[in-house]
Amino acid sequence: MSLSPIDDTGLPADGSMHVVRSLELRVADGPHPLEVAKAQSIAENWEREFAANPALFNGKMILQQQIRYRDGHLVAEGHVSSFATFMWWRRQPDLAGACHLFGYPVLVSSDDALIAVEMAPHTANRGQVYFAAGSLDLSDVVDGRCDIEGNMRREVQEETGLDLDEAEADPVLQASYRSRRLTLARVFRFRETADQLVERIDAFARSSPEPEITRAVAIRSGDPAAHRYGVAMLPILSWYFGSAA
C-alpha cells in the first residue's frame, strides 16, 4: 500500500500507476478562472517566454481546474485556456489554481523497447525525451468532452508519422499522478523492432518542414539518467521495466 500523500485528486502524488475504469473529461463554459485572475502576470510572463523563444505559439488548450479519482473512476473539469496561461502556471512553485492532464501513448516495439522522442530546440520542452504527446486542445473536444484517445492518435501522427491503428492497444488505461499533473497512459505495441520504428520516425522528421522532434529514442532500460527525460517519464520507466523484469 502506498504511503505517499494523497492530495485532493484522490490519487497518490508519487507517479504510481493506477487503473482507470471509466473516464469523463468535461469542458466547462467560460475561460479558466486562473486566466482571468492572473491576466496581467500571464501577459508579462508570455512576453518573456516569447522573447526567449519566438517559435512559441499562444494557441488554445484545455487546462483542468479539478480532477477527481475514486475507485477507478476519473472525472475532470477543464476550461479553454491560452498556452500563455499554462506557461505561467507551470512556473509557479505551488502550481495552484489549475491541473494539467494529458495523454501518454506508451509506444512499445516488438523487441520490447520503449520508443520516445527528443523534442526540437524550438519547442517549449526543447531537448527533453518523452513519449510523443501533447496537451489537449480544441480539436480534441467533442460534445463538451475531451477525447483522450483521439488526442493520443493525433499527437503521435503529428510528431512521429506513426498511426496508432497499426499497433495493438492495451485495453487498460493507467493514471500516473504527480502534484497537479495527471498522465493518462496506454501501451501500444507495434509489430516492428525498435530499430525499424526509430528509422521510420527519423525519416518522417527529416521530411517535415518544421519537425517537432530532433530524433526518435529507443529505451531499453529503466535507468532514469540514460536521457534527459521529462519528469512524467520517470514513473512510466519504473513501472514498465519493473513489471517486465
Short mmCIF file of C-alpha atoms in Angstrom, two decimals:
data_model
loop_
_atom_site.label_atom_id
_atom_site.label_comp_id
_atom_site.label_asym_id
_atom_site.label_seq_id
_atom_site.Cartn_x
_atom_site.Cartn_y
_atom_site.Cartn_z
CA MET A 1 0.00 0.00 0.00
CA SER A 2 1.37 3.43 -0.93
CA LEU A 3 2.32 5.72 1.92
CA SER A 4 2.64 8.75 -0.38
CA PRO A 5 0.49 11.76 0.47
CA ILE A 6 -2.83 11.93 -1.34
CA ASP A 7 -4.00 15.40 -2.32
CA ASP A 8 -7.45 16.48 -3.47
CA THR A 9 -7.48 14.30 -6.61
CA GLY A 10 -7.75 11.07 -4.62
CA LEU A 11 -4.51 9.71 -6.12
CA PRO A 12 -1.07 9.36 -4.51
CA ALA A 13 1.18 12.15 -5.80
CA ASP A 14 4.14 9.82 -6.40
CA GLY A 15 3.50 8.95 -10.05
CA SER A 16 2.46 5.38 -9.25
CA MET A 17 0.22 3.71 -11.82
CA HIS A 18 -3.50 3.21 -11.16
CA VAL A 19 -6.11 1.63 -13.41
CA VAL A 20 -8.78 3.91 -14.88
CA ARG A 21 -12.04 2.02 -15.35
CA SER A 22 -14.09 4.97 -16.55
CA LEU A 23 -13.19 8.44 -17.73
CA GLU A 24 -15.09 11.71 -18.16
CA LEU A 25 -13.16 14.83 -19.18
CA ARG A 26 -15.62 17.72 -19.13
CA VAL A 27 -15.02 21.14 -20.67
CA ALA A 28 -16.83 23.89 -18.76
CA ASP A 29 -18.11 27.13 -20.26
CA GLY A 30 -16.08 30.30 -19.96
CA PRO A 31 -12.36 30.94 -19.58
CA HIS A 32 -10.26 29.28 -16.91
CA PRO A 33 -10.59 31.25 -13.62
CA LEU A 34 -6.81 31.42 -13.40
CA GLU A 35 -6.64 33.13 -16.79
CA VAL A 36 -9.00 35.85 -15.55
CA ALA A 37 -7.46 36.31 -12.11
CA LYS A 38 -3.83 36.43 -13.26
CA ALA A 39 -4.21 38.07 -16.67
CA GLN A 40 -1.51 40.71 -16.17
CA SER A 41 1.08 38.29 -14.76
CA ILE A 42 0.32 35.83 -17.55
CA ALA A 43 0.79 38.52 -20.21
CA GLU A 44 4.08 39.69 -18.68
CA ASN A 45 5.41 36.13 -18.47
CA TRP A 46 4.40 35.44 -22.07
CA GLU A 47 6.43 38.44 -23.23
CA ARG A 48 9.47 36.91 -21.57
CA GLU A 49 8.75 33.41 -22.90
CA PHE A 50 8.24 34.67 -26.44
CA ALA A 51 11.36 36.85 -26.33
CA ALA A 52 13.39 33.80 -25.31
CA ASN A 53 11.74 31.55 -27.93
CA PRO A 54 9.86 33.34 -30.76
CA ALA A 55 8.81 29.96 -32.19
CA LEU A 56 6.27 29.51 -29.38
CA PHE A 57 2.60 29.81 -30.37
CA ASN A 58 -0.04 31.10 -27.98
CA GLY A 59 -2.81 28.75 -29.07
CA LYS A 60 -5.83 27.43 -27.21
CA MET A 61 -5.68 24.35 -24.99
CA ILE A 62 -7.73 22.69 -22.26
CA LEU A 63 -6.42 23.38 -18.76
CA GLN A 64 -8.10 21.49 -15.96
CA GLN A 65 -9.49 23.15 -12.85
CA GLN A 66 -10.39 19.98 -10.98
CA ILE A 67 -9.56 16.26 -11.14
CA ARG A 68 -11.21 13.55 -9.04
CA TYR A 69 -10.35 9.83 -8.91
CA ARG A 70 -12.40 7.36 -6.89
CA ASP A 71 -12.32 3.56 -7.15
CA GLY A 72 -11.00 3.63 -10.71
CA HIS A 73 -13.40 6.30 -11.93
CA LEU A 74 -11.83 9.56 -13.07
CA VAL A 75 -13.70 12.81 -13.67
CA ALA A 76 -12.01 16.08 -14.63
CA GLU A 77 -13.31 19.52 -15.46
CA GLY A 78 -11.32 21.95 -17.56
CA HIS A 79 -11.68 25.24 -19.38
CA VAL A 80 -10.45 26.53 -22.70
CA SER A 81 -7.27 28.41 -21.88
CA SER A 82 -4.33 30.02 -23.63
CA PHE A 83 -0.95 28.37 -23.88
CA ALA A 84 0.40 31.52 -22.21
CA THR A 85 -1.68 30.72 -19.12
CA PHE A 86 -0.24 27.22 -18.99
CA MET A 87 3.31 28.52 -19.38
CA TRP A 88 2.79 30.96 -16.49
CA TRP A 89 1.13 28.32 -14.30
CA ARG A 90 3.87 25.75 -14.72
CA ARG A 91 6.42 28.27 -13.40
CA GLN A 92 4.54 28.70 -10.12
CA PRO A 93 6.19 26.84 -7.20
CA ASP A 94 2.89 25.53 -5.80
CA LEU A 95 1.10 25.04 -9.16
CA ALA A 96 -2.03 26.40 -7.51
CA GLY A 97 -5.24 27.18 -9.35
CA ALA A 98 -5.10 24.58 -12.12
CA CYS A 99 -4.24 20.99 -13.05
CA HIS A 100 -2.64 19.67 -16.22
CA LEU A 101 -3.96 16.43 -17.72
CA PHE A 102 -2.53 14.84 -20.85
CA GLY A 103 -2.44 11.56 -22.73
CA TYR A 104 0.74 9.46 -22.84
CA PRO A 105 0.83 6.81 -25.59
CA VAL A 106 3.47 4.33 -24.43
CA LEU A 107 4.91 3.02 -27.71
CA VAL A 108 6.49 -0.45 -27.46
CA SER A 109 8.45 -2.24 -30.19
CA SER A 110 8.29 -5.94 -31.00
CA ASP A 111 11.59 -6.40 -29.13
CA ASP A 112 10.17 -4.70 -26.01
CA ALA A 113 11.91 -1.33 -26.19
CA LEU A 114 10.02 1.86 -25.43
CA ILE A 115 10.02 4.37 -28.29
CA ALA A 116 10.21 8.02 -27.28
CA VAL A 117 11.27 11.25 -28.99
CA GLU A 118 13.66 14.10 -28.25
CA MET A 119 11.96 17.47 -28.58
CA ALA A 120 13.29 20.01 -31.06
CA PRO A 121 15.06 23.23 -29.94
CA HIS A 122 12.16 25.49 -30.93
CA THR A 123 9.61 23.72 -28.68
CA ALA A 124 8.65 24.58 -25.10
CA ASN A 125 10.36 21.41 -23.81
CA ARG A 126 13.46 21.51 -26.01
CA GLY A 127 15.89 18.68 -25.53
CA GLN A 128 13.62 16.61 -23.29
CA VAL A 129 12.96 12.96 -24.07
CA TYR A 130 9.44 11.61 -23.62
CA PHE A 131 6.66 9.85 -25.47
CA ALA A 132 5.07 11.68 -28.39
CA ALA A 133 2.33 13.58 -26.57
CA GLY A 134 0.81 17.00 -26.06
CA SER A 135 -1.82 18.96 -24.21
CA LEU A 136 -5.48 18.63 -25.04
CA ASP A 137 -6.63 21.31 -27.46
CA LEU A 138 -9.84 22.38 -29.18
CA SER A 139 -9.54 19.66 -31.83
CA ASP A 140 -9.80 17.06 -29.04
CA VAL A 141 -13.15 18.38 -27.74
CA VAL A 142 -16.28 16.51 -28.86
CA ASP A 143 -19.70 17.49 -27.49
CA GLY A 144 -18.20 19.19 -24.46
CA ARG A 145 -15.90 16.29 -23.56
CA CYS A 146 -12.20 15.71 -24.27
CA ASP A 147 -11.32 12.67 -26.38
CA ILE A 148 -8.08 11.40 -24.86
CA GLU A 149 -7.73 8.56 -27.39
CA GLY A 150 -8.09 10.99 -30.27
CA ASN A 151 -5.51 13.24 -28.66
CA MET A 152 -3.00 10.37 -28.44
CA ARG A 153 -3.59 9.40 -32.06
CA ARG A 154 -3.18 12.99 -33.27
CA GLU A 155 -0.03 13.73 -31.30
CA VAL A 156 1.71 10.52 -32.36
CA GLN A 157 0.83 11.15 -36.00
CA GLU A 158 1.99 14.78 -35.90
CA GLU A 159 5.29 14.10 -34.14
CA THR A 160 6.31 10.69 -35.49
CA GLY A 161 4.20 9.88 -38.54
CA LEU A 162 3.13 6.61 -36.91
CA ASP A 163 -0.51 5.50 -36.91
CA LEU A 164 -1.67 4.06 -33.60
CA ASP A 165 -4.20 1.96 -35.52
CA GLU A 166 -1.20 -0.10 -36.69
CA ALA A 167 -0.46 -1.07 -33.08
CA GLU A 168 -2.18 -3.37 -30.60
CA ALA A 169 -3.63 -1.18 -27.86
CA ASP A 170 -3.59 -2.46 -24.30
CA PRO A 171 -7.18 -2.43 -23.00
CA VAL A 172 -6.05 -0.93 -19.69
CA LEU A 173 -5.74 2.84 -19.29
CA GLN A 174 -3.45 3.89 -16.45
CA ALA A 175 -3.28 7.12 -14.44
CA SER A 176 0.02 8.45 -13.11
CA TYR A 177 -0.27 11.48 -10.86
CA ARG A 178 2.26 13.97 -9.57
CA SER A 179 1.12 17.06 -7.73
CA ARG A 180 -1.29 18.95 -10.01
CA ARG A 181 -0.24 16.92 -13.09
CA LEU A 182 -2.00 13.79 -14.32
CA THR A 183 -0.78 11.48 -17.08
CA LEU A 184 -3.17 9.04 -18.76
CA ALA A 185 -1.06 6.25 -20.24
CA ARG A 186 -1.93 3.40 -22.59
CA VAL A 187 0.52 0.87 -24.04
CA PHE A 188 0.58 0.47 -27.84
CA ARG A 189 2.58 -2.49 -29.18
CA PHE A 190 3.92 -2.34 -32.73
CA ARG A 191 4.99 -5.33 -34.87
CA GLU A 192 8.23 -3.61 -35.86
CA THR A 193 11.53 -3.69 -33.98
CA ALA A 194 12.92 -0.67 -32.17
CA ASP A 195 15.45 -0.05 -34.94
CA GLN A 196 12.74 -0.14 -37.58
CA LEU A 197 10.48 2.26 -35.66
CA VAL A 198 13.34 4.66 -34.97
CA GLU A 199 14.24 4.66 -38.66
CA ARG A 200 10.62 5.37 -39.64
CA ILE A 201 10.27 8.22 -37.17
CA ASP A 202 13.61 9.81 -38.04
CA ALA A 203 12.75 9.67 -41.75
CA PHE A 204 9.42 11.35 -41.04
CA ALA A 205 11.13 14.11 -39.03
CA ARG A 206 13.65 14.72 -41.81
CA SER A 207 10.85 15.09 -44.35
CA SER A 208 8.80 17.51 -42.22
CA PRO A 209 9.18 21.24 -42.92
CA GLU A 210 9.04 22.10 -39.19
CA PRO A 211 9.59 18.89 -37.21
CA GLU A 212 8.66 18.95 -33.53
CA ILE A 213 11.38 16.42 -32.71
CA THR A 214 15.08 16.02 -33.40
CA ARG A 215 15.14 12.22 -33.29
CA ALA A 216 13.49 9.05 -32.01
CA VAL A 217 14.91 7.31 -28.96
CA ALA A 218 14.78 3.57 -28.20
CA ILE A 219 14.72 2.97 -24.44
CA ARG A 220 15.85 -0.45 -23.24
CA SER A 221 16.27 0.08 -19.50
CA GLY A 222 14.69 1.94 -16.61
CA ASP A 223 17.82 4.00 -15.91
CA PRO A 224 16.44 7.49 -15.15
CA ALA A 225 19.75 9.11 -16.11
CA ALA A 226 20.03 7.49 -19.56
CA HIS A 227 18.48 10.53 -21.27
CA ARG A 228 17.24 13.97 -20.36
CA TYR A 229 13.79 12.67 -19.53
CA GLY A 230 10.69 14.75 -18.97
CA VAL A 231 9.57 14.15 -15.38
CA ALA A 232 6.39 12.31 -16.42
CA MET A 233 8.59 9.62 -17.98
CA LEU A 234 10.23 8.51 -14.76
CA PRO A 235 7.30 6.66 -13.14
CA ILE A 236 6.49 5.05 -16.50
CA LEU A 237 10.05 3.74 -16.82
CA SER A 238 9.97 2.33 -13.30
CA TRP A 239 6.58 0.72 -13.88
CA TYR A 240 7.32 -0.75 -17.32
CA PHE A 241 10.79 -2.12 -16.72
CA GLY A 242 9.92 -3.17 -13.18
CA SER A 243 6.89 -5.14 -14.34
CA ALA A 244 8.81 -6.56 -17.32
CA ALA A 245 11.64 -7.83 -15.10
#
